[in-house]
mmCIF file of C-alpha atoms in Angstrom:
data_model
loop_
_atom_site.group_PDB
_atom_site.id
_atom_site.type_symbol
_atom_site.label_atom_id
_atom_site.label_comp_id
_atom_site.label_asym_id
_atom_site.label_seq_id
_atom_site.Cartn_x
_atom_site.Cartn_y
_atom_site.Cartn_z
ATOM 1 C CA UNK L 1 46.033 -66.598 -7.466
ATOM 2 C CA UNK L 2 44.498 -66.457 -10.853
ATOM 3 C CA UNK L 3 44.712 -63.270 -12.722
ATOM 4 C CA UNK L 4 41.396 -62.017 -14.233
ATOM 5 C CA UNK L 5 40.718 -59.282 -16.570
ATOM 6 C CA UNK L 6 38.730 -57.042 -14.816
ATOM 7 C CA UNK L 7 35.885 -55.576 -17.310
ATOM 8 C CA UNK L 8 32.524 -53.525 -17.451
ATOM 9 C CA UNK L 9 30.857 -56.930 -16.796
ATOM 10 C CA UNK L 10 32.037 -58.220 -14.119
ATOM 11 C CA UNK L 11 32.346 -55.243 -12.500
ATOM 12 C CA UNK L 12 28.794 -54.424 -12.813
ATOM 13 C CA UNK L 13 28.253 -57.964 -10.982
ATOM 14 C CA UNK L 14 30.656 -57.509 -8.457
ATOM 15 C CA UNK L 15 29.035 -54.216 -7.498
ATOM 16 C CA UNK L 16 25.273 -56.272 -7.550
ATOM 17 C CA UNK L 17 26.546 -58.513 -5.552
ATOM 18 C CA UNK L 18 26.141 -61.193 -8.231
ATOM 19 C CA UNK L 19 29.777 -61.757 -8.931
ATOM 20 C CA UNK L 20 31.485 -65.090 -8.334
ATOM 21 C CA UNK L 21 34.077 -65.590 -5.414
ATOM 22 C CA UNK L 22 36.645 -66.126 -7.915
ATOM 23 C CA UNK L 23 35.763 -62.361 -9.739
ATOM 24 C CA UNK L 24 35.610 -61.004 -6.366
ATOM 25 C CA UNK L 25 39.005 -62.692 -5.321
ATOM 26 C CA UNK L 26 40.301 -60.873 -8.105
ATOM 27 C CA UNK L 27 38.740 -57.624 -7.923
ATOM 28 C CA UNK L 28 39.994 -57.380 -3.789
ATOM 29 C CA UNK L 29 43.619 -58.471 -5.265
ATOM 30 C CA UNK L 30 43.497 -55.763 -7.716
ATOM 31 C CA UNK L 31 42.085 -52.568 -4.959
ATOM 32 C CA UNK L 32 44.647 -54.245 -2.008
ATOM 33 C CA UNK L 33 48.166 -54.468 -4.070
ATOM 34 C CA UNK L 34 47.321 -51.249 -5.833
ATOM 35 C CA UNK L 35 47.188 -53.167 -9.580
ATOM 36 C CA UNK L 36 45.546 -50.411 -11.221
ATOM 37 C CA UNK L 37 46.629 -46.725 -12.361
ATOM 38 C CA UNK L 38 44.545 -43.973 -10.844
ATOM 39 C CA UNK L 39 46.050 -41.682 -13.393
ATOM 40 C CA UNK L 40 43.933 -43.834 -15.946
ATOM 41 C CA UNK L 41 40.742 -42.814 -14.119
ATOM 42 C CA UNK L 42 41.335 -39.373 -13.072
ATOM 43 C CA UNK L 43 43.867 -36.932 -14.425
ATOM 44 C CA UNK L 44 46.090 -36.043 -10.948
ATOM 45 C CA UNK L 45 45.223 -32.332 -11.396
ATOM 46 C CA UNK L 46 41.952 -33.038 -10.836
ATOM 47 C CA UNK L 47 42.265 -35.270 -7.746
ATOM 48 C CA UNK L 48 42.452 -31.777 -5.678
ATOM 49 C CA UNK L 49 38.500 -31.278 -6.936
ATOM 50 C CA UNK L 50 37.540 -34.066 -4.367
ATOM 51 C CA UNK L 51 36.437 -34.676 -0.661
ATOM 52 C CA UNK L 52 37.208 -37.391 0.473
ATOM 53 C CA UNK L 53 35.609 -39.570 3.387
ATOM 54 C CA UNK L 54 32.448 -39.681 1.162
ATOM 55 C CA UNK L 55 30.105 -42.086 2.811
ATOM 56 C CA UNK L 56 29.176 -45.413 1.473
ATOM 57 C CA UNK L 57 25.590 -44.874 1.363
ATOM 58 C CA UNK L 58 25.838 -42.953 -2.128
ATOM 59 C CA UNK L 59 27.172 -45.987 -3.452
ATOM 60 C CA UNK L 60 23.879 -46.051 -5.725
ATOM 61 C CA UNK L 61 23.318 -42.622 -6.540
ATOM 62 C CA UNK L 62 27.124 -43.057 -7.742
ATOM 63 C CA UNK L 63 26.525 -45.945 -9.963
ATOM 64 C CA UNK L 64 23.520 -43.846 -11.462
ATOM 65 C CA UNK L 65 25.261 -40.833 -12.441
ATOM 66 C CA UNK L 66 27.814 -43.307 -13.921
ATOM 67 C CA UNK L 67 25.785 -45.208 -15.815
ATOM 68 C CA UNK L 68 24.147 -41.886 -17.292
ATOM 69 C CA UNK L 69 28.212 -40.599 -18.084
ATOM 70 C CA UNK L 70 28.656 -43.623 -20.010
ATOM 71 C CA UNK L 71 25.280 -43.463 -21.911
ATOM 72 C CA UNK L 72 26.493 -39.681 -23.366
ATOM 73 C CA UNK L 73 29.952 -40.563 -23.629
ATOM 74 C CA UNK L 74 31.564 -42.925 -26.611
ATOM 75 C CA UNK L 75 30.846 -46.146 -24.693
ATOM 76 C CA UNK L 76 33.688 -48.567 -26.336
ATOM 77 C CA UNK L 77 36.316 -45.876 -25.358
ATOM 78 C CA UNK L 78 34.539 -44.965 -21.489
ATOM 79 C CA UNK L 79 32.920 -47.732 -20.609
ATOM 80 C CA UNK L 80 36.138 -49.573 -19.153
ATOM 81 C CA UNK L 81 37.967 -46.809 -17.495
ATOM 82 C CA UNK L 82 34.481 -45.141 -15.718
ATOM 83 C CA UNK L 83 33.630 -48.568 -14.349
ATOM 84 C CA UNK L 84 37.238 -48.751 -12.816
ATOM 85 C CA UNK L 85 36.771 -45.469 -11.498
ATOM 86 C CA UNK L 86 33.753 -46.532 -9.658
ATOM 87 C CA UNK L 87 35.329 -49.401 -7.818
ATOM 88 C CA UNK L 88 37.683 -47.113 -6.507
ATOM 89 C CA UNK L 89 35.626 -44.736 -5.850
ATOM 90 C CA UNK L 90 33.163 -46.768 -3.693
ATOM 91 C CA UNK L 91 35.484 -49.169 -1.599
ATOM 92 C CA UNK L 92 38.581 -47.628 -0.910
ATOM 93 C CA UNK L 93 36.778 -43.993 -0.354
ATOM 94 C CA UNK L 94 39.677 -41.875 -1.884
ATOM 95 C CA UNK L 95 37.035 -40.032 -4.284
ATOM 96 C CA UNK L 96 34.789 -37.746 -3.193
ATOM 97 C CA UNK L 97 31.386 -36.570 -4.168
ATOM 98 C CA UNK L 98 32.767 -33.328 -5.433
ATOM 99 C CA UNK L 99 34.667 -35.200 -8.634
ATOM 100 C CA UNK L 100 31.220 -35.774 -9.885
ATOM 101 C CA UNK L 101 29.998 -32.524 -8.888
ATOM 102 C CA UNK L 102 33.076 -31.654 -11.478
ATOM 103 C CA UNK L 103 31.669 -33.779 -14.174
ATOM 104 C CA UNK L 104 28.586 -32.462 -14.390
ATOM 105 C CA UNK L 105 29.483 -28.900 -15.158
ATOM 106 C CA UNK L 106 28.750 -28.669 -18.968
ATOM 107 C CA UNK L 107 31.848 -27.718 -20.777
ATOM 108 C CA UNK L 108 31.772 -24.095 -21.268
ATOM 109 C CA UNK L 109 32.106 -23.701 -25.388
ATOM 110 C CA UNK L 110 35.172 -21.224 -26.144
ATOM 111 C CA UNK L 111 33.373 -17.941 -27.336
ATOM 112 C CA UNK L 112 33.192 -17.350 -30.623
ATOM 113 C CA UNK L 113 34.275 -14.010 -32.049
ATOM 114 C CA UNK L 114 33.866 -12.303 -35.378
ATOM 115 C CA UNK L 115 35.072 -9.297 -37.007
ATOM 116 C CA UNK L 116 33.414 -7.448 -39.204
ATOM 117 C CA UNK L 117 34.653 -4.528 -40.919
ATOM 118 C CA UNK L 118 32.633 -1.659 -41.320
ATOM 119 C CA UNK L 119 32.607 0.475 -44.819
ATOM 120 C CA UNK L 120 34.612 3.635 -44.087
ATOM 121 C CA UNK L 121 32.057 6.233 -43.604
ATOM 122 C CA UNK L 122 31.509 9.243 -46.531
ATOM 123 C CA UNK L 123 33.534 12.276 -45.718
ATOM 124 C CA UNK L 124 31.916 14.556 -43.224
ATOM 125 C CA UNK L 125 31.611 18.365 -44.185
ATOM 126 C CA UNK L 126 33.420 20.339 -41.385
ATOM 127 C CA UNK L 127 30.735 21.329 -38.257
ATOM 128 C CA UNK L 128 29.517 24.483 -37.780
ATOM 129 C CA UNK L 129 29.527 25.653 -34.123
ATOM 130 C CA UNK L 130 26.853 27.651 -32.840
ATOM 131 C CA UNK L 131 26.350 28.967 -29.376
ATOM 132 C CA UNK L 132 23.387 26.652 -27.146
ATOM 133 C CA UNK L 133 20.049 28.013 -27.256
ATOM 134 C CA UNK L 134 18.987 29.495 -23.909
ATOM 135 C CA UNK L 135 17.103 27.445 -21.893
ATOM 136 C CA UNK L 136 13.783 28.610 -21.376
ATOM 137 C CA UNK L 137 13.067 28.777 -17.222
ATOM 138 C CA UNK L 138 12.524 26.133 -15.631
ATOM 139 C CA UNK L 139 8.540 25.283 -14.230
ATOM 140 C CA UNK L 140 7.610 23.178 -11.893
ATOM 141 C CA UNK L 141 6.280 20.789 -12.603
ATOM 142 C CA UNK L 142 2.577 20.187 -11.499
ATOM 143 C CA UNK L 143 1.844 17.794 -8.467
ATOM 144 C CA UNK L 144 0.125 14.379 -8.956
ATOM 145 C CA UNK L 145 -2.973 13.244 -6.980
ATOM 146 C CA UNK L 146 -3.020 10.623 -4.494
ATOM 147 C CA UNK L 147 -6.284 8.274 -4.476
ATOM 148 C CA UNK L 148 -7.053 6.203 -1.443
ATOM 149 C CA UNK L 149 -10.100 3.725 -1.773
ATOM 150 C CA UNK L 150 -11.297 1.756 1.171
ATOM 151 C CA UNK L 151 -13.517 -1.015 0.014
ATOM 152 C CA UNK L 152 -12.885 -3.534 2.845
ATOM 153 C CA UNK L 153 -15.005 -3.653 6.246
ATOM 154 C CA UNK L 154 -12.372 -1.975 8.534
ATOM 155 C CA UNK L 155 -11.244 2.025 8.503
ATOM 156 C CA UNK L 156 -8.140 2.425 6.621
ATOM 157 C CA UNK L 157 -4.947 4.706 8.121
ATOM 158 C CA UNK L 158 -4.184 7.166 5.275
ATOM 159 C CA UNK L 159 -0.900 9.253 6.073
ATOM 160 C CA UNK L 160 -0.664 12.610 4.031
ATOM 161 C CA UNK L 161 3.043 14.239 3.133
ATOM 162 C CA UNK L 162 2.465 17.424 5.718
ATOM 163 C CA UNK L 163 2.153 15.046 8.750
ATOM 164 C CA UNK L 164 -1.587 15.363 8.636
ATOM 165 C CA UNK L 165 -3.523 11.826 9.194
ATOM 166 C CA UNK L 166 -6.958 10.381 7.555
ATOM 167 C CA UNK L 167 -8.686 7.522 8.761
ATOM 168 C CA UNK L 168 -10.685 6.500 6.050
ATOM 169 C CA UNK L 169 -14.223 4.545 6.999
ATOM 170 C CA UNK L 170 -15.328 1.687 4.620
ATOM 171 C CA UNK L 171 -16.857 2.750 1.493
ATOM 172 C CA UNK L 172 -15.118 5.667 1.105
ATOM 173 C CA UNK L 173 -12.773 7.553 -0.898
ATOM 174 C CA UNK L 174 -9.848 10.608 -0.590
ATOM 175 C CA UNK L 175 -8.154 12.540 -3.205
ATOM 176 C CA UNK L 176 -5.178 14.672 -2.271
ATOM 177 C CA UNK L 177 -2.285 16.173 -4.039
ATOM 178 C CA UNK L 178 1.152 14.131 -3.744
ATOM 179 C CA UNK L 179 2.803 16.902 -1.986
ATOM 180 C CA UNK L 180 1.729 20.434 -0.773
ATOM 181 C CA UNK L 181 5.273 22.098 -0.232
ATOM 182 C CA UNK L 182 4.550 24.179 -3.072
ATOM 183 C CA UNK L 183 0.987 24.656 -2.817
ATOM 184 C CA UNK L 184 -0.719 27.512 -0.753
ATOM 185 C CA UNK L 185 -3.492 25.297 0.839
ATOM 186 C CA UNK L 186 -4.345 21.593 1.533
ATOM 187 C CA UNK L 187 -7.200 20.653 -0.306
ATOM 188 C CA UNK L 188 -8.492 17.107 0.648
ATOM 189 C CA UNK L 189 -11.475 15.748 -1.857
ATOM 190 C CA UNK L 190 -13.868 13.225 0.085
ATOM 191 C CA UNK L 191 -16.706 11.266 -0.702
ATOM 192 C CA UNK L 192 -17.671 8.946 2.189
ATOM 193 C CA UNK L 193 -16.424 9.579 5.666
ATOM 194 C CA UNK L 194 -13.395 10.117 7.428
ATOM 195 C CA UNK L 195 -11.655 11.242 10.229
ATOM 196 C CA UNK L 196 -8.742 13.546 10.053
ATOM 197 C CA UNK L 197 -5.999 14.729 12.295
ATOM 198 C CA UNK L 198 -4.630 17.949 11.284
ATOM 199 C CA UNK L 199 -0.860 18.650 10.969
ATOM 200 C CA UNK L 200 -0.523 22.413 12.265
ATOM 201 C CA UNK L 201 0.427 24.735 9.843
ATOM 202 C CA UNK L 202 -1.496 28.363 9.890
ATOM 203 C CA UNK L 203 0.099 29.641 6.823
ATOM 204 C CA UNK L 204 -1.971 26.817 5.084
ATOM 205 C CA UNK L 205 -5.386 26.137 5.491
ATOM 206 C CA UNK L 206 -6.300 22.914 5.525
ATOM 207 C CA UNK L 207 -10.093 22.216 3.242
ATOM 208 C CA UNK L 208 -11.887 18.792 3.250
ATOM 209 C CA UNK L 209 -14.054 19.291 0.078
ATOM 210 C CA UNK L 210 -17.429 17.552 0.351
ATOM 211 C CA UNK L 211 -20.436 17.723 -1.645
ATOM 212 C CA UNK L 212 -21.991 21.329 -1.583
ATOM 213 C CA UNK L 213 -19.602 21.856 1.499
ATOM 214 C CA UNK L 214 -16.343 22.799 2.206
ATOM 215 C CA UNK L 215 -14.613 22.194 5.798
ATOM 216 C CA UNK L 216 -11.380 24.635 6.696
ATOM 217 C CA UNK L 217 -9.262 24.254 9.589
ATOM 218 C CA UNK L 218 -5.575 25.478 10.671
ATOM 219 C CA UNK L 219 -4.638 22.210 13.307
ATOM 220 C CA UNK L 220 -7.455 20.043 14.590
ATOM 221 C CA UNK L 221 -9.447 16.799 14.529
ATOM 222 C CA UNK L 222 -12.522 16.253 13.350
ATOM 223 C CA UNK L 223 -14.202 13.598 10.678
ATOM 224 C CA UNK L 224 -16.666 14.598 8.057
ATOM 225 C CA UNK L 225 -19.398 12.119 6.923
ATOM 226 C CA UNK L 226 -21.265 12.311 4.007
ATOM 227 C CA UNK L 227 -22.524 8.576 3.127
ATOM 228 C CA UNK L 228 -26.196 9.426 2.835
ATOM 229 C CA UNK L 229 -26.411 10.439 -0.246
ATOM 230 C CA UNK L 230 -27.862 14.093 0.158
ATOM 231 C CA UNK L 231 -26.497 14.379 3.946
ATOM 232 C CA UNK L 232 -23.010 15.281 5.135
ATOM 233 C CA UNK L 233 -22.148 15.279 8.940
ATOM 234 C CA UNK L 234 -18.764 17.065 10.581
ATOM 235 C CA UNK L 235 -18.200 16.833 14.238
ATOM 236 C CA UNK L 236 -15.075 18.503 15.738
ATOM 237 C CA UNK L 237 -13.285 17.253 18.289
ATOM 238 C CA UNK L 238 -10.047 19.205 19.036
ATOM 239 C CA UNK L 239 -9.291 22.814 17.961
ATOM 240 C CA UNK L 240 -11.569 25.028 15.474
ATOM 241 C CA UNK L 241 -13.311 24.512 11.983
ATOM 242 C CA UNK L 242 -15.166 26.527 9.928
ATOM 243 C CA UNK L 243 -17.801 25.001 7.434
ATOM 244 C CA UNK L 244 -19.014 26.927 4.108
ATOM 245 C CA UNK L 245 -21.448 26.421 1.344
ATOM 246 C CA UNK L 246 -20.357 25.737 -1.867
ATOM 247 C CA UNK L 247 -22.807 26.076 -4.593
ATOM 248 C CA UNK L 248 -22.729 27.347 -8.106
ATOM 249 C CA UNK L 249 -27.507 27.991 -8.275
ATOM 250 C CA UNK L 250 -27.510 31.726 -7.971
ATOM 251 C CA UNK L 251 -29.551 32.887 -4.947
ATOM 252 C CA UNK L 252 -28.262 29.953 -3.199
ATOM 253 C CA UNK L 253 -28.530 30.976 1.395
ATOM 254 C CA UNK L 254 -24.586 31.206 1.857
ATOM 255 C CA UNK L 255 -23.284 29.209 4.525
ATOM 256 C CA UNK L 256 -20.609 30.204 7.430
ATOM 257 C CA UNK L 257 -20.641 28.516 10.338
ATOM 258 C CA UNK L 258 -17.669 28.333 13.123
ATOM 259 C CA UNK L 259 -17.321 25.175 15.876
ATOM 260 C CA UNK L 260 -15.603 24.331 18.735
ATOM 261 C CA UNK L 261 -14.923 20.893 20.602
ATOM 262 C CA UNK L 262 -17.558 18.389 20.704
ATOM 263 C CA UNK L 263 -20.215 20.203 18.049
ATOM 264 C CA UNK L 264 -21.329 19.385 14.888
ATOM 265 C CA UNK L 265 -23.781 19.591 12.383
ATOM 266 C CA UNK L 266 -25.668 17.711 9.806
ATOM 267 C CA UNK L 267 -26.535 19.709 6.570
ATOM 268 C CA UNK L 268 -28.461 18.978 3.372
ATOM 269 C CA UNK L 269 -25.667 19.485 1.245
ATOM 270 C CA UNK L 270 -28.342 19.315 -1.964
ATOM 271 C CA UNK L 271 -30.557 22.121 -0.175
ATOM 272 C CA UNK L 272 -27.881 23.888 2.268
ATOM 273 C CA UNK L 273 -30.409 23.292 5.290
ATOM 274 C CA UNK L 274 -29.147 22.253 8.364
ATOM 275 C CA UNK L 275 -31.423 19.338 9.915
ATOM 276 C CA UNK L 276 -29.328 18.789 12.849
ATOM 277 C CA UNK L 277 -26.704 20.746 14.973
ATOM 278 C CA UNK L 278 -25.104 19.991 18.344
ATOM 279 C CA UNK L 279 -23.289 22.908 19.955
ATOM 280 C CA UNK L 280 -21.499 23.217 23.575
ATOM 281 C CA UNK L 281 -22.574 26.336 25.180
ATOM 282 C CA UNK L 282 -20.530 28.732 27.055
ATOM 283 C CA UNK L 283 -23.053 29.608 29.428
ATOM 284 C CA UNK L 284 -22.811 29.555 33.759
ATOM 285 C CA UNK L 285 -24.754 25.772 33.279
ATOM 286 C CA UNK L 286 -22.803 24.524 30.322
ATOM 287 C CA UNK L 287 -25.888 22.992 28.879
ATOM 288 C CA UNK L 288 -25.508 20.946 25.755
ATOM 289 C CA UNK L 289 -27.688 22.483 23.094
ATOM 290 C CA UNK L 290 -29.199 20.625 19.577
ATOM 291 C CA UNK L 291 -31.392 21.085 17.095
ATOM 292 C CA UNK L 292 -33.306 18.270 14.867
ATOM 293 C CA UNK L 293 -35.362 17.157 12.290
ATOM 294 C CA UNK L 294 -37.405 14.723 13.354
ATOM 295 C CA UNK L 295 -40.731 12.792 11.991
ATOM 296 C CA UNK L 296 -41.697 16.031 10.213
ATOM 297 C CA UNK L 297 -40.696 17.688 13.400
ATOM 298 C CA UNK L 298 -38.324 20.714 14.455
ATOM 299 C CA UNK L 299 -36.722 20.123 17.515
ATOM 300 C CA UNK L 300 -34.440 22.862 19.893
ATOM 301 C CA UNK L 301 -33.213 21.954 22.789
ATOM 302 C CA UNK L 302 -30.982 24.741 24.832
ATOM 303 C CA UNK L 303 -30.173 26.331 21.785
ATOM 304 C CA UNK L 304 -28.491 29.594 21.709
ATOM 305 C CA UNK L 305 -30.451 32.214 20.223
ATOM 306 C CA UNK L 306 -27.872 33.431 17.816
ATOM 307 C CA UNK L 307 -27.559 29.992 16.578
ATOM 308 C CA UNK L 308 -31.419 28.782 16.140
ATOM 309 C CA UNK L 309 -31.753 32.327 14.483
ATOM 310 C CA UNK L 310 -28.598 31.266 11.717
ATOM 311 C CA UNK L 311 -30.326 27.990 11.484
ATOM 312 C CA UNK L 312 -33.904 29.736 10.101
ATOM 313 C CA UNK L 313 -32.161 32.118 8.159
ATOM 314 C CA UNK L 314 -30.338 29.403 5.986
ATOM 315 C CA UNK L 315 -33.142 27.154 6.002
ATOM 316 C CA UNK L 316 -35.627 28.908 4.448
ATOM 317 C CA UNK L 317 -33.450 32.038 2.931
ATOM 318 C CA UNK L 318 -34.608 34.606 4.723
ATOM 319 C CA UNK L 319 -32.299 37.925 5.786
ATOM 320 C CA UNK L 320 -32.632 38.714 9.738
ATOM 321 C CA UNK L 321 -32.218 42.256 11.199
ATOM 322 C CA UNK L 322 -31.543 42.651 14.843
ATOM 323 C CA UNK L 323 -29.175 43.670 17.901
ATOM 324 C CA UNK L 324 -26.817 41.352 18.365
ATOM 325 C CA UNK L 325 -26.115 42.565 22.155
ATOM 326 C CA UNK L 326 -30.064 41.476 22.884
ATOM 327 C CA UNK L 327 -29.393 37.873 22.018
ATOM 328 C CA UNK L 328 -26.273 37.300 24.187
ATOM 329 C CA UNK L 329 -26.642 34.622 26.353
ATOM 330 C CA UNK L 330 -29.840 33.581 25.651
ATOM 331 C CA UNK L 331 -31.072 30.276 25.107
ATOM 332 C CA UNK L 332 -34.130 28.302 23.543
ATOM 333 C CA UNK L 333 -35.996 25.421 23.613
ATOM 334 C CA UNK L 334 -38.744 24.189 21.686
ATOM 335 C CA UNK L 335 -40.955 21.645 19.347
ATOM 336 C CA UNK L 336 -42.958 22.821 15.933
ATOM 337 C CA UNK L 337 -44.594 20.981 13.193
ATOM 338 C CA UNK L 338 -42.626 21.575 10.102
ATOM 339 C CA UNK L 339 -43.973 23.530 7.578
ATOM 340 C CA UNK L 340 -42.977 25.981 4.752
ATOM 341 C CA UNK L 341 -44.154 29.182 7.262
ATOM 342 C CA UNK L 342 -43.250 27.710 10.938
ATOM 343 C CA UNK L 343 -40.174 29.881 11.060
ATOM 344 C CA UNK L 344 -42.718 32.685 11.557
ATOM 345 C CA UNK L 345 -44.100 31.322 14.726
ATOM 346 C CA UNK L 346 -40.484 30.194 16.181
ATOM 347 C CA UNK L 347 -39.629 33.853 15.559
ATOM 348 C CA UNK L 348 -42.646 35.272 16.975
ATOM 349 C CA UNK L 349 -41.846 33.389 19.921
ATOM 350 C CA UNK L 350 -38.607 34.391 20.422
ATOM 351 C CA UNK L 351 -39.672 37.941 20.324
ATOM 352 C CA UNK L 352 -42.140 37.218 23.095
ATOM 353 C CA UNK L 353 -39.944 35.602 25.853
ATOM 354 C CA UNK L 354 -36.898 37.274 25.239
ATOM 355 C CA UNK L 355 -38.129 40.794 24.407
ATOM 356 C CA UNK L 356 -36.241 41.292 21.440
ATOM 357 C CA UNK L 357 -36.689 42.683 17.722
ATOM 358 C CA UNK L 358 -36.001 40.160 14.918
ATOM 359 C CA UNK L 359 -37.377 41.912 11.921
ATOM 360 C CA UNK L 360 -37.508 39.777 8.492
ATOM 361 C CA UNK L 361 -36.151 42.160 5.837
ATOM 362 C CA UNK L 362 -36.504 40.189 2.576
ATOM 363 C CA UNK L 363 -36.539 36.941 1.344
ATOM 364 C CA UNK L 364 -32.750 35.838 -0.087
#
């Protein structure tokens, strides 16, 4: 057996598969009779770093990371003992992956520490102690607004922090306060349409705020629409609401009107008239009543007289005067061609087939 000098070179063949028998021969001899120090390749405290078993497949990836070692490391002193290593590594399997895992860590640089003494400070003169001021009382602090926008094609679910729901249509917009524990009502600003499902709580009203309009109830649901731009619509559909007026024009007719299940209305918020109303009456028949503008046309259909006399009265500002016992349970029907005078005529007929006194006291 010939002896060879194992270096970089012909181990670099040998692992190529370029080497010649006779390098081979010697590299085998070297591995099988144990020729070569592992302590010069690996310290032994760092042997317990190491899987082993590592499969022969990452032979190359091996070499690679090898290769790159040497390039950063002083080559002349390196080169000899890495390409050792990885002859060792790769056929007799006693290396694993995790010694390069090991290698790679960057060396953590010791910290570096200064001191740095400060001037001694000036001598302070002694403190004078003084009682705290008072602290003034405590307010709390005002609530922020909630803003829910829904500009998509689908209605949006809009919880509110009493329990209360919204479901807000496209194109539409809410306003609410972030909390109404310490607030005395629930005010709800719309613009759009919406559908709400009211938490009860008597002791605070709830008030959808619309334009010109203002919508009040204690536990209910109804929804309040007000996309045409001079119309607003509510329609209840569980409990009670009340709907009001609001205007600042002095003079304006004040509106008050009071619904139950399935009625609503559909007012002129820019005018307060009412140009359409649906109500459920109470009588024996429980015939639907409604009332409609229509192609320059006023419309009543089963109407109760009490409510097709509130409906003239805000439309066209006039105070009525007359027994409310006379109009109970009386109903109306009708068609007129609208015009700035027609409520005289409805009113004259109402007189006539009911035999009642409506007297018009003065214009409001």
């Amino acid at each position: 057996m010939v002896y060879m000098h194992i270096t970089k070179e012909v181990m670099d063949r040998y692992l190529s598969g370029k080497a010649s028998a006779e390098e081979a021969e010697a590299i085998r001899h070297a591995l099988d009779h144990n020729l070569i120090d592992l302590n010069d390749w690996l310290p032994e405290t760092e042997w317990y770093h190491t899987e082993e078993n590592t499969p022969f497949e990452r032979r190359d990836n091996i070499r690679q990371l090898l290769l790159r070692k040497i390039k950063r490391a002083n080559r002349r002193r390196l080169v000899y003992a890495i390409s050792k290593y990885a002859a060792i590594f790769i056929f007799t399997g006693a290396i694993g992956w995790g010694v390069f895992d090991y290698w790679k860590k960057p060396a953590q640089p010791a910290p570096i520490t200064a001191q740095h003494k400060e001037p001694a400070p000036p001598p302070q003169p002694p403190l004078k102690v003084t009682a705290p001021p008072k602290k003034a009382a405590q307010q709390p602090e005002p609530k922020g607004n909630l803003y829910y926008i829904n500009s998509g094609n689908l209605p949006m679910q809009v919880a509110v922090s009493d329990g209360s729901k919204i479901e807000l249509y496209p194109n539409s917009e809410v306003k609410f306060a972030d909390g109404f524990a310490a607030l005395a009502k629930r005010d709800i600003y719309l613009k759009g349409k919406a559908t709400f499902t009211v938490a009860k709580d008597r002791s605070k009203p709830f008030r959808v705020h619309t334009a010109g309009l203002m919508t009040t109830a204690l536990g209910t649901v109804f929804s309040v629409d007000e996309l045409q731009s001079s119309v607003t619509k509510v329609k209840l559909y569980e409990g009670r609401i009340q709907v009001q007026g609001v205007s600042d024009k002095p003079g304006s007719a004040s509106l008050n009107m009071q619904f139950v299940p399935n009625e609503e209305v559909t007012i002129n918020h820019q005018a307060l008239q009412i140009i359409a109303e649906s109500r459920t009456n109470s009588s024996a028949f429980n015939r639907k009543g409604f009332y409609q503008e229509k192609q320059n046309r006023l419309i009543f259909k089963n109407m109760a007289l009490k409510d097709v006399l509130n409906i003239i009265s805000h439309n066209y500002k006039v105070q009525l005067q007359f027994d409310p016992e006379t109009i109970e349970n009386k109903y109306y029907s009708g068609t007129y061609e609208n015009a700035p005078s027609v409520y005289l005529k409805i009113l004259t007929d109402l007189q006539q087939l009911h035999n009642i006194v409506i007297t018009v006291q003065n214009e409001k």
